[in-house]
Short mmCIF file of C-alpha atoms in Angstrom, two decimals:
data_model
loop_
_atom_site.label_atom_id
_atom_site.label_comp_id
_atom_site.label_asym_id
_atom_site.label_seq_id
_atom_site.Cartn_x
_atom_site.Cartn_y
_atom_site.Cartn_z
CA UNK A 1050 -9.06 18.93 -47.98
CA UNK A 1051 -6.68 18.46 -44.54
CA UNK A 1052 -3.69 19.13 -44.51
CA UNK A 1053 -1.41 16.24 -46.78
CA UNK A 1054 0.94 15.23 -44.21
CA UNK A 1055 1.54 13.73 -40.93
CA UNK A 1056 4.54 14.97 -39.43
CA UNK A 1057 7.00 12.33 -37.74
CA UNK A 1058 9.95 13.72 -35.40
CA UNK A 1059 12.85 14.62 -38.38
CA UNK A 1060 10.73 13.90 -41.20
CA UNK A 1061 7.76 14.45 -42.97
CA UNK A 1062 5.48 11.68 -43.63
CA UNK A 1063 3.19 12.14 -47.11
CA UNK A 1064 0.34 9.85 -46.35
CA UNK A 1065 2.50 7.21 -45.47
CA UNK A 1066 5.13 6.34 -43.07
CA UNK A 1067 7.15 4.74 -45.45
CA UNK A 1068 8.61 7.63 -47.46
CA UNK A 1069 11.33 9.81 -45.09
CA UNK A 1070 12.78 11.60 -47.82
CA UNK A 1071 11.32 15.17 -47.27
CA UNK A 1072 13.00 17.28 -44.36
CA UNK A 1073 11.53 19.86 -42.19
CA UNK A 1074 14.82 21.58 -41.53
CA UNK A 1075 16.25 24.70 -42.97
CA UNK A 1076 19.37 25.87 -42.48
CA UNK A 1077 20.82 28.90 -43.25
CA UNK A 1078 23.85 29.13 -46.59
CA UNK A 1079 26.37 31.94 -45.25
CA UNK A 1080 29.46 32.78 -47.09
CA UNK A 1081 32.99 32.33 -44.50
CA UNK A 1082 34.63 28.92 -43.46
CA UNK A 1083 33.03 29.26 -40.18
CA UNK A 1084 29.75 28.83 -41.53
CA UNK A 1085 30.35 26.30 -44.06
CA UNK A 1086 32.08 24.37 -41.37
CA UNK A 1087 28.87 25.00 -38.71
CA UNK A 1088 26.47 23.82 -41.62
CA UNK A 1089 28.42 21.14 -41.89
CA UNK A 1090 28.29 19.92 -38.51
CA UNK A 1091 24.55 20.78 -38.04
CA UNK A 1092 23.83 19.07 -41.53
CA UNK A 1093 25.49 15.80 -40.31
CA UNK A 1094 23.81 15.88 -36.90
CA UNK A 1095 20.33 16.54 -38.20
CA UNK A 1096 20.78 14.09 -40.77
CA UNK A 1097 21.79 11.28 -37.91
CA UNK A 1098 18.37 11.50 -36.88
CA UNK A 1099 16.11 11.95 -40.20
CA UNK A 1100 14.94 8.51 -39.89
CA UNK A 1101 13.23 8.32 -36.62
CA UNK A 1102 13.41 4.20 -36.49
CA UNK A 1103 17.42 4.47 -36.97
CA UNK A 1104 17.00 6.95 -33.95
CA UNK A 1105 15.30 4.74 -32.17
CA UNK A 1106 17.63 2.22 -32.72
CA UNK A 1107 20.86 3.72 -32.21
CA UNK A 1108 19.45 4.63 -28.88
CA UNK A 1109 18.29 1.34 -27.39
CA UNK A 1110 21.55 -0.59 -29.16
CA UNK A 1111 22.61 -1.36 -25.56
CA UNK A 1112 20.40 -4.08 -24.75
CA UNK A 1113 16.13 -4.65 -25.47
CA UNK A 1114 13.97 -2.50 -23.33
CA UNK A 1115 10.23 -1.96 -22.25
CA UNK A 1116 8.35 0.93 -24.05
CA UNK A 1117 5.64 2.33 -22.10
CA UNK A 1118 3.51 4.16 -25.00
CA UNK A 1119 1.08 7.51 -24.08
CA UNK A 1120 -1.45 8.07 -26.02
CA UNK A 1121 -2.96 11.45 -25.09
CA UNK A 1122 -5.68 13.73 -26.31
CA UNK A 1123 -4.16 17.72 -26.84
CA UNK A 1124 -3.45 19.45 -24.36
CA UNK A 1125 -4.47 23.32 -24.00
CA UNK A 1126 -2.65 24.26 -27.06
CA UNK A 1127 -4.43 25.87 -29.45
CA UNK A 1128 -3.05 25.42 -33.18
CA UNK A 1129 -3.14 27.24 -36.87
CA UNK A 1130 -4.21 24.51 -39.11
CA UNK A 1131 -6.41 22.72 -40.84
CA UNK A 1132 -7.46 18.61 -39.26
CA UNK A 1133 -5.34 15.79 -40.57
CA UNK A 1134 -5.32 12.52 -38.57
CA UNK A 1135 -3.00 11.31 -41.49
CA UNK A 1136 -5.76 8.43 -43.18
CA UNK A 1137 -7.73 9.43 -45.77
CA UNK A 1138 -10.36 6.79 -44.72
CA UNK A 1139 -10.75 9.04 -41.47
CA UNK A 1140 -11.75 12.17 -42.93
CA UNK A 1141 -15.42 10.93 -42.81
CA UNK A 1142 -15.25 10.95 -39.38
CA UNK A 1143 -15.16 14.88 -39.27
CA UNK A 1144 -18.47 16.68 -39.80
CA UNK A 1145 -16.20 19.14 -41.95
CA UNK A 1146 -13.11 18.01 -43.46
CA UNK A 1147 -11.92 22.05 -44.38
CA UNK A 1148 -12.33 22.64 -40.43
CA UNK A 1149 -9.47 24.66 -38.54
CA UNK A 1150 -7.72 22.36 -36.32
CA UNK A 1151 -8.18 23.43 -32.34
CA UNK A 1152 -5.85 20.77 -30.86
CA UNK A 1153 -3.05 18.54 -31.17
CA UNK A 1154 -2.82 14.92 -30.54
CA UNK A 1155 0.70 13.44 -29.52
CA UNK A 1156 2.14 9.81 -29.24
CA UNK A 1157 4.69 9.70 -26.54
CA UNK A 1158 6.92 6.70 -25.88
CA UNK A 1159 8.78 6.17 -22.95
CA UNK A 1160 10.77 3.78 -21.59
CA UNK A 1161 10.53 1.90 -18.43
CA UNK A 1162 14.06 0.67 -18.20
CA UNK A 1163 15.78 3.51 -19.71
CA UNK A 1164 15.62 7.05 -20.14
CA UNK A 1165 14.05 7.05 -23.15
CA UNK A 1166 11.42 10.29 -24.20
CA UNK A 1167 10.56 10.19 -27.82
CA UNK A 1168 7.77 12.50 -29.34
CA UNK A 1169 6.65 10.07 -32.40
CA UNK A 1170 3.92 11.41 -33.70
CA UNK A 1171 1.48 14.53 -33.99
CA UNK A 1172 -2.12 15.15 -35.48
CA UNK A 1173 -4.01 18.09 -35.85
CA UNK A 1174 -7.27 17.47 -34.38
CA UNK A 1175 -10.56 19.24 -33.06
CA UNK A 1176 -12.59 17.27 -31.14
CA UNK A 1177 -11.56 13.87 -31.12
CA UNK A 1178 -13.56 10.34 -30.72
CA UNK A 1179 -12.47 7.36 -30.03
CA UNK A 1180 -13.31 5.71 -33.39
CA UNK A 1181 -10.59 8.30 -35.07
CA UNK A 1182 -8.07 7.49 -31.89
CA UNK A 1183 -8.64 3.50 -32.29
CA UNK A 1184 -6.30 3.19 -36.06
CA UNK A 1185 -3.83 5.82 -34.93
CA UNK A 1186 -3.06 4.41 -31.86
CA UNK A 1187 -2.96 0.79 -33.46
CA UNK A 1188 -0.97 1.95 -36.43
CA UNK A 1189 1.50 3.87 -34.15
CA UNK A 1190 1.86 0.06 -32.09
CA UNK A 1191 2.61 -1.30 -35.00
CA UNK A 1192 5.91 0.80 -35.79
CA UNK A 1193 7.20 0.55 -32.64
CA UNK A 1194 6.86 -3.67 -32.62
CA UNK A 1195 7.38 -4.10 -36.11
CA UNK A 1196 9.77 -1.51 -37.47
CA UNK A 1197 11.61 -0.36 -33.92
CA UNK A 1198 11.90 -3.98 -32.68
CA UNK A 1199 9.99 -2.74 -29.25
CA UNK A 1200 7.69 -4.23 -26.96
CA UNK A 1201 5.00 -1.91 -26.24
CA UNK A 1202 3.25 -3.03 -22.76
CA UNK A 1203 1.25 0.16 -21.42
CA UNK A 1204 -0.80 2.97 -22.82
CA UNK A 1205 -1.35 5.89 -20.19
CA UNK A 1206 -4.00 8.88 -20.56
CA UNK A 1207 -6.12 11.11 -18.85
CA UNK A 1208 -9.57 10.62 -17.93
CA UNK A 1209 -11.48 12.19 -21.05
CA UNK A 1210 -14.49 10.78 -22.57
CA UNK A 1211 -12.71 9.81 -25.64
CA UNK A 1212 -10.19 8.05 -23.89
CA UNK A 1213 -12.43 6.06 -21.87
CA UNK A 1214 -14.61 4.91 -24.76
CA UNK A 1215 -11.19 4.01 -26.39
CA UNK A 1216 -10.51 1.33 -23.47
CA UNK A 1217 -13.91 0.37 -23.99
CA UNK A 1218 -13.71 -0.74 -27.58
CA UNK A 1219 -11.28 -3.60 -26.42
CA UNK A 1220 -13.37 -5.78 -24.80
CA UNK A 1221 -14.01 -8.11 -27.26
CA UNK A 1222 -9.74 -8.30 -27.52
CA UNK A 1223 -9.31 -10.08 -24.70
CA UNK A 1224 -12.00 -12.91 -23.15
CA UNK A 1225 -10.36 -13.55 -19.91
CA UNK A 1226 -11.44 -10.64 -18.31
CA UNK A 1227 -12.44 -11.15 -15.05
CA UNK A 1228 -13.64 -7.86 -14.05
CA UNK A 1229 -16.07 -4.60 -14.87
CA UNK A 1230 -13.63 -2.63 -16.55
CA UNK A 1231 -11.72 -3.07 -19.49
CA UNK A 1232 -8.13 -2.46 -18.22
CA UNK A 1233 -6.10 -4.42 -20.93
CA UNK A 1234 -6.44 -6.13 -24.47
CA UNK A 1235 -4.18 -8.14 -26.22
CA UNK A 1236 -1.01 -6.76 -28.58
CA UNK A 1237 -2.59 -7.60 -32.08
CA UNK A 1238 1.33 -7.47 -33.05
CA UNK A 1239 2.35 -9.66 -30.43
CA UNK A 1240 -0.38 -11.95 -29.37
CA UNK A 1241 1.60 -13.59 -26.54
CA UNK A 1242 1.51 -10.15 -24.63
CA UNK A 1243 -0.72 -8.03 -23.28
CA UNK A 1244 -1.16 -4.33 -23.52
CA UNK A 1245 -2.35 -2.16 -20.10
CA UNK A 1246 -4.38 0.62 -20.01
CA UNK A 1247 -3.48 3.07 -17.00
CA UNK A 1248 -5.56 5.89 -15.87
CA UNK A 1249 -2.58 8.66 -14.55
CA UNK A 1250 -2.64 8.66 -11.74
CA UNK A 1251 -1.88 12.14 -10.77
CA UNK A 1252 -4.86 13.40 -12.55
CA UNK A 1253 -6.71 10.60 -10.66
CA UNK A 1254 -5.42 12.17 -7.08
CA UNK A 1255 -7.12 15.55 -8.49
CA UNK A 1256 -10.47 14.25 -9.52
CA UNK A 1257 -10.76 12.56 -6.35
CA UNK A 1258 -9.44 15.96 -4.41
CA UNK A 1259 -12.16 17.68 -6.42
CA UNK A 1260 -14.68 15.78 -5.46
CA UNK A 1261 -14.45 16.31 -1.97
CA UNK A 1262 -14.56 19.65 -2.32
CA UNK A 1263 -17.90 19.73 -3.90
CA UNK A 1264 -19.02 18.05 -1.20
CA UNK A 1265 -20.41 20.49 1.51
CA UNK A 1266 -18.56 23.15 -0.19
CA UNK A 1267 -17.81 24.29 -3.89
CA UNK A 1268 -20.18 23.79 -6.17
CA UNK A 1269 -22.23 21.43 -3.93
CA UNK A 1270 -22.94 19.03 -6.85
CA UNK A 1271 -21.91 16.28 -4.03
CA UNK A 1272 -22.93 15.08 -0.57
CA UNK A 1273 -20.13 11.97 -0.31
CA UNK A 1274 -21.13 9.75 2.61
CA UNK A 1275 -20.31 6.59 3.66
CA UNK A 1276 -20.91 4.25 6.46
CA UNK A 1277 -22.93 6.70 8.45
CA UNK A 1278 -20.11 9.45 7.89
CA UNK A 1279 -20.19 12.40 5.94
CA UNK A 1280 -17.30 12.82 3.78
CA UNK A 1281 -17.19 16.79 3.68
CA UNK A 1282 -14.78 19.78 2.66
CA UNK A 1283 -15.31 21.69 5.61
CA UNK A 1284 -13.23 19.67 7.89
CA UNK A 1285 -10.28 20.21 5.65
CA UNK A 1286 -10.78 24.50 5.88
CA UNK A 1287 -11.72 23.43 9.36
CA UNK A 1288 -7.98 22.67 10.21
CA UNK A 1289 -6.40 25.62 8.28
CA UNK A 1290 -8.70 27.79 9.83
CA UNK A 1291 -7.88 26.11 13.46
CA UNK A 1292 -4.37 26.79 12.73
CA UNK A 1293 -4.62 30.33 11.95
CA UNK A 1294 -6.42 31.32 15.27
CA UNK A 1295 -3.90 29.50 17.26
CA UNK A 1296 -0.55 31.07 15.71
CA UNK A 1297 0.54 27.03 15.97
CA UNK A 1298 0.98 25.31 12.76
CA UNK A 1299 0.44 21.58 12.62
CA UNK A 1300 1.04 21.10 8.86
CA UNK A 1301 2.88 23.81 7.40
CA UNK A 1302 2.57 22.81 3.86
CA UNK A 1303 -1.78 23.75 4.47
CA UNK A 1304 -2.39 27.04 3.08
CA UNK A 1305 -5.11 28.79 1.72
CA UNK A 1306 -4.17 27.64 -1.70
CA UNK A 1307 -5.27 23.78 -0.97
CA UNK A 1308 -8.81 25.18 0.49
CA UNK A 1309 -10.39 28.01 -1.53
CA UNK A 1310 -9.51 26.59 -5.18
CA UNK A 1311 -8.84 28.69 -8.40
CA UNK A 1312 -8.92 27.49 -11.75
CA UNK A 1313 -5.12 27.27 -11.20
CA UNK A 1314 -5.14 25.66 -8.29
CA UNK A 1315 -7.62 22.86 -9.55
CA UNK A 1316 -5.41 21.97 -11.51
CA UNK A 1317 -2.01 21.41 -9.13
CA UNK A 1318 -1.18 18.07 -8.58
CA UNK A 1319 0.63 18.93 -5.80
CA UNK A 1320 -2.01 20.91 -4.17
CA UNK A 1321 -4.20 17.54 -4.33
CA UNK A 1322 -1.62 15.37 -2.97
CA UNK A 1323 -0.87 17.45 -0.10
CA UNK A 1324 -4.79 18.12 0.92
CA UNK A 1325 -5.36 13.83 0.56
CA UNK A 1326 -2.47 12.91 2.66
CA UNK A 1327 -1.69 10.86 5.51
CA UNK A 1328 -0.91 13.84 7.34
CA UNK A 1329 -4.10 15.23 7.33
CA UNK A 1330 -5.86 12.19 7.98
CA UNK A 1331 -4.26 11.73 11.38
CA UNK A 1332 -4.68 15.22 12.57
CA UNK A 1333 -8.76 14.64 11.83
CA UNK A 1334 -8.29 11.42 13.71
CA UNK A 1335 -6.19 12.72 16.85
CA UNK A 1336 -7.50 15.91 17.52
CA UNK A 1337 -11.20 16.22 16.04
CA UNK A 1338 -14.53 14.62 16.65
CA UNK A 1339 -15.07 11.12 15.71
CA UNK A 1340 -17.50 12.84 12.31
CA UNK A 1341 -14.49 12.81 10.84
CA UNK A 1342 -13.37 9.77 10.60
CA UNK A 1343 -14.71 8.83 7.33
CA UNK A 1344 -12.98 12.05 5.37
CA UNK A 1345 -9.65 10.84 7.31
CA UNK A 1346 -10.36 7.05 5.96
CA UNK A 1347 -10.39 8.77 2.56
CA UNK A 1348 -7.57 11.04 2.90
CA UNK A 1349 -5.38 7.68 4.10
CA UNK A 1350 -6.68 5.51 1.43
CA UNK A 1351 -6.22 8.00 -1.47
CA UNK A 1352 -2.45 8.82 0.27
CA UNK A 1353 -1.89 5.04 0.10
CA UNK A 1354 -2.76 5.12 -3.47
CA UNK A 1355 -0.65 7.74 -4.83
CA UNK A 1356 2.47 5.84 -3.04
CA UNK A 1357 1.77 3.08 -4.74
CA UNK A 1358 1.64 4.28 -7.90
CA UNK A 1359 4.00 7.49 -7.24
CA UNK A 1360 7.14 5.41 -7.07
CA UNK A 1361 10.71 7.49 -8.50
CA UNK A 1362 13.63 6.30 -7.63
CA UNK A 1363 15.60 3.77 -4.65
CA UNK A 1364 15.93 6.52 -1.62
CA UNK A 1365 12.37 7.99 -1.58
CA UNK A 1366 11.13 5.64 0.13
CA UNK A 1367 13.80 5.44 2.81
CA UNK A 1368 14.28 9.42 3.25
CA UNK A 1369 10.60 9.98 3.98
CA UNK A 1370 9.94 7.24 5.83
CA UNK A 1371 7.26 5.11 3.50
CA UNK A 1372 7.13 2.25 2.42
CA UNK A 1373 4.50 1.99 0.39
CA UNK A 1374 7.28 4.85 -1.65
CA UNK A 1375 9.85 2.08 -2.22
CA UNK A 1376 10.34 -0.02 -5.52
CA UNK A 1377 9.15 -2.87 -6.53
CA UNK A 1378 11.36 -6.04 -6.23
CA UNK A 1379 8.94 -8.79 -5.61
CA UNK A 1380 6.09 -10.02 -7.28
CA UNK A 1381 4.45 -10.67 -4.00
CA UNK A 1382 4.72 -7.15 -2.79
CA UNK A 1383 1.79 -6.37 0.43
CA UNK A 1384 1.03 -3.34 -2.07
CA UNK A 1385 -0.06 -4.97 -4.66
CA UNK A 1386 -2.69 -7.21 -1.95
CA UNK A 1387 -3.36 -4.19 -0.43
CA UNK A 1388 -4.73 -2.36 -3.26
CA UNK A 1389 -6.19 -5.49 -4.57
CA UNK A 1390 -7.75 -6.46 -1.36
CA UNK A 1391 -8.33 -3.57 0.52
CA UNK A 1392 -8.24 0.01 -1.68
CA UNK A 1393 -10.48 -1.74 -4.13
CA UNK A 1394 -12.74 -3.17 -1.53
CA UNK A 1395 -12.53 0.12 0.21
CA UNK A 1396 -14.08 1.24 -2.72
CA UNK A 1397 -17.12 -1.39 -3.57
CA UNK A 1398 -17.73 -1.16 0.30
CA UNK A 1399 -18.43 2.29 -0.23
CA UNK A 1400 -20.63 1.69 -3.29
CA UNK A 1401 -22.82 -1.54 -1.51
CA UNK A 1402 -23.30 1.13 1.63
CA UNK A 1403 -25.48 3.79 -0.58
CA UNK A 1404 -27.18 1.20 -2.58
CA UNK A 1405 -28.21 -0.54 0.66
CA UNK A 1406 -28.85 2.86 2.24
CA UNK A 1407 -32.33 3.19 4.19
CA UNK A 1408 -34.27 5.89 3.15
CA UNK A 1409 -36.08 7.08 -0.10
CA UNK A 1410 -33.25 8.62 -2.39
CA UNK A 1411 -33.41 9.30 -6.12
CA UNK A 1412 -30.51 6.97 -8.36
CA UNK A 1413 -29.21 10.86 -8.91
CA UNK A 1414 -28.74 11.60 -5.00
CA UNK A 1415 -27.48 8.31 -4.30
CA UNK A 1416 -24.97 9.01 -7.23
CA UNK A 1417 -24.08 12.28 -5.61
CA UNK A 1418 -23.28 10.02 -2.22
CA UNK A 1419 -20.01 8.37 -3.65
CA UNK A 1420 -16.99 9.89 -5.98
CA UNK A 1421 -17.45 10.43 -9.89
CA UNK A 1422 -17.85 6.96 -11.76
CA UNK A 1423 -15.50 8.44 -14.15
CA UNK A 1424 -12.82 8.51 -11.16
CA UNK A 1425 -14.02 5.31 -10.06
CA UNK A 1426 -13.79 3.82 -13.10
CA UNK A 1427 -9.81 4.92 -13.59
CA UNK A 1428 -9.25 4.09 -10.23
CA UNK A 1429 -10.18 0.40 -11.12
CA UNK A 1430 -8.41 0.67 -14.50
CA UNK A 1431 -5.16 1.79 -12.77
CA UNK A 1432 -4.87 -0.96 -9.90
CA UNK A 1433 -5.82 -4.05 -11.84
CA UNK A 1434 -3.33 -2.60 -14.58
CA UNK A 1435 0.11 -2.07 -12.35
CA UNK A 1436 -0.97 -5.14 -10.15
CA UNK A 1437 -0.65 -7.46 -13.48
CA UNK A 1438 2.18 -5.25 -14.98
CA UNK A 1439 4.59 -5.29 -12.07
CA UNK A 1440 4.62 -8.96 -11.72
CA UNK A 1441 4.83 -9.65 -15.58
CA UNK A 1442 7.88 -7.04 -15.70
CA UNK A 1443 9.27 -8.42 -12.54
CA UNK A 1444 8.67 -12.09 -14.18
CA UNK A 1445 10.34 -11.02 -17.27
CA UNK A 1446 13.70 -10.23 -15.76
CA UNK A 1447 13.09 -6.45 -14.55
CA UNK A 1448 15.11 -6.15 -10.69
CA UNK A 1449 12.73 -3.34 -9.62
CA UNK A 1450 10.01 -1.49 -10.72
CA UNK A 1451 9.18 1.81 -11.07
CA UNK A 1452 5.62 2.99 -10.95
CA UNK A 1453 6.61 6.65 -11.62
CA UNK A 1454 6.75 5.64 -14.95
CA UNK A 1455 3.14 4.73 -15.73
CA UNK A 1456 1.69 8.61 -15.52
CA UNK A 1457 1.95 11.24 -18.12
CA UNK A 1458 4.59 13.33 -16.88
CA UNK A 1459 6.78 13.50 -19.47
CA UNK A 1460 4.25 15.19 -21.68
CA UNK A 1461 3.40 17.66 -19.30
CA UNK A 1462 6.99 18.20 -19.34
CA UNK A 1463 6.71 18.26 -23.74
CA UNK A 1464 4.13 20.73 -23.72
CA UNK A 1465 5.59 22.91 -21.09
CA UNK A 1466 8.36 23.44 -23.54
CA UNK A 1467 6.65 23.67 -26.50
CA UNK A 1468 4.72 26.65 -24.76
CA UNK A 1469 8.02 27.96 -23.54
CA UNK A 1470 9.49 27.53 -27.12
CA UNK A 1471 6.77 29.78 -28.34
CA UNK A 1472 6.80 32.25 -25.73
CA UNK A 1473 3.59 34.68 -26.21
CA UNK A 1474 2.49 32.84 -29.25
CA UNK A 1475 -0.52 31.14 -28.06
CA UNK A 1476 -1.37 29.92 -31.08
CA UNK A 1477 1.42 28.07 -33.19
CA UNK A 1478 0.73 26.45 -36.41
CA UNK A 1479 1.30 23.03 -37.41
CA UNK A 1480 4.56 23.40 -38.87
CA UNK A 1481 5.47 25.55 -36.18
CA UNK A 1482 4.18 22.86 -33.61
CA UNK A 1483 6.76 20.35 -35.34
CA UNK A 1484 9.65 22.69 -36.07
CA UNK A 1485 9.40 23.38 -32.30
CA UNK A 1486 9.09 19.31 -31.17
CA UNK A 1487 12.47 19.15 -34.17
CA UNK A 1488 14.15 21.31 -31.42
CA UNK A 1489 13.72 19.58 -28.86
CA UNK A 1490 14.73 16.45 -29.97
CA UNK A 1491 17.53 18.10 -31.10
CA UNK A 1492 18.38 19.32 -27.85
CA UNK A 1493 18.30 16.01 -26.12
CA UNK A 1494 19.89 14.31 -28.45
CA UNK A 1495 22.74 16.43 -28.19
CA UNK A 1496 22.77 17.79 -24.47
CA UNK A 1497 25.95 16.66 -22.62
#
């Protein structure tokens, strides 16, 4: 059988959330009144945060707050254990329920008006569906509103199949939806709200990057045009490699890091960001042939985009000179129009161009004319989700907005310590993957 337990920051959880009185924490008995008094101290800390809904609420006691709740599928850390998504009822789901686990799955809260980061949950997993992720996700909802007293408005992932299917399976939640893709449902716990799906958006700003450079170039599964245009990688090495002959740099930040792509580099958000940039779309249009013009358009529109929905702090903005970088104060902000009005447009433009396009193409090289529908799809996803999120947050009493807040950064951040916890060991165990997320709760919690 899987493993018995689900493991809840500070606790262990024996089938059910309701019993807290099992501790993963073992601390050393030494002989000396220094240790007694250190065990003490540590007992008395670690026993502050046991119960993770006390934590919770010791930490929000200030005043009521918005939860914005990830839901991810693993990431690329391999784990020692058997599969345990915690329900017995679940186990039928798995083709074999003595299976070694491969992955783990983590719920991540995170606040929008605070500073809240809050691991809350862990499953051992290997290979995922969206049928397993539907009553985890729903059942970790349901703590937060009912137990933690906390609204839970947003649920941010990646763009993997499972994920997208997940979305999916709410379209019979909510019968006001007005458009093609399901991009919210409505809170079971609390029917008066909603609950938005985002797409992250940096992982968004990579898909798209990678899709331009399999057109003309790469793996050459693509041959993006629009409008006439062709939409191609080799004007991007064309300006690197411009740059190079002439000894005079243009934009310094282009390397030959954001044009011949490793399986590193694919992966570098900032890589992406710096290749689709407004930068680079007005060098194509200033000082190169008018073919151009639609990879600039796409460049600008995708640079637009990320502003939009890159959005950290008061003085960004300001400093670099952007506006679109700025928070959000108003519920009629021109970026929410524009992206309603004219990114999304942008896009179906795009689309209704290669359907209408003369000529005798296959479905499959028409498909190969225009971005991934998998990118399109969270592109869609992501802009009608902060358009309505924004102005109900706003409405609700929020003085600015923060769109930072809506991507999955935080748990890039969780699992980049959990690897650095474990140093070489590339593949922890369960308990190890807990004792390790114990730590670093611990170290928040008490960090100065």
């Amino acid at each position: 059988m899987p493993g018995s337990n689900c493991c809840l920051p500070g606790c262990t959880v024996s089938r059910s959330i309701k019993h807290k009185d099992i501790t993963l924490f073992r601390i050393p008995m030494r002989t000396g009144d220094f240790y007694k008094k250190w065990r003490q101290r540590l007992l008395a800390i670690i026993t502050q945060y046991r119960d993770f809904d006390k934590d919770l609420k010791e930490r929000l006691s200030k005043g009521n707050i918005y939860i914005c709740e990830n839901h991810f599928l693993a990431e690329d850390i391999e784990l020692t254990s058997f599969v345990d998504l915690g329900e017995p009822d679940l186990y039928s789901t798995f083709q074999k329920e003595d299976s070694l686990a491969s992955h783990v799955l983590v719920y991540f809260i995170r606040g929008i008006a605070s500073d809240l980061k809050f691991a809350l949950c862990h499953f051992a997993t290997k290979g995922l569906t969206s049928f397993q992720l539907m009553p985890t996700f729903w059942e970790a909802v349901g703590v937060l509103e009912l137990t933690c007293k906390l609204y839970v408005i947003a649920a941010v992932s990646d763009g993997a199949a499972p994920n997208r299917k997940f979305y999916r399976m709410h379209s019979m939640f909510d019968d006001k939806l007005d458009c093609n893709v399901v991009h919210r449902c409505i809170n079971i716990y609390a029917p008066e709200r909603y609950l938005w799906f985002f797409a992250d958006a940096p992982h968004l700003i990579k898909t798209a990057r990678n899709c331009l450079y399999h057109s003309g170039d790469g793996r050459g599964t693509r041959s993006l045009w629009n409008d006439g245009q062709q939409l191609i990688w080799y004007y991007i090495t064309r300006i690197v490699d411009d740059e190079m002959k002439n000894g005079l740099k243009i934009i310094p930040k282009l390397t030959q890091d954001h044009i011949k792509l490793s399986a590193y580099s694919v992966m570098n958000v900032r890589l992406a960001a710096q290749v689709l940039s407004s930068s680079v779309s007005n060098i194509l249009k200033n000082y190169y042939p008018d073919d151009t013009n639609g990879t600039a358009k796409f460049c600008e529109m995708l640079d637009s985009f990320f502003d939009c929905l890159n959005v950290r702090n008061s003085s960004e903005g300001i400093m670099k000179r952007k506006p679109f970088l700025l928070p959000y104060t108003d519920v009629n902000d021109e970026r929410l129009t524009w992206l309603q009005n004219t990114f999304l447009c942008y896009l179906e433009k795009w689309k209704e161009c290669i359907i209408n396009r003369p000529g005798n193409f296959s479905n499959n090289a028409k498909g190969r004319m225009f971005i991934s529908w998998q990118t399109y799809e969270g592109l869609q996803i992501t802009v009608m989700s902060v358009i309505e999120l924004v102005k109900f947050l706003l409405k609700s009493g929020m003085p600015f907005v923060l769109t930072e807040k809506f991507n999955q950064d935080v748990l890039e951040e969780y699992f980049g310590r959990q690897r650095s916890l474990g140093q070489r060991n590339d593949n922890p165990t369960l308990y190890q993957f807990g004792y390790q997320s114990n730590t670093l709760r611990l170290q928040r919690s008490i960090a100065p």
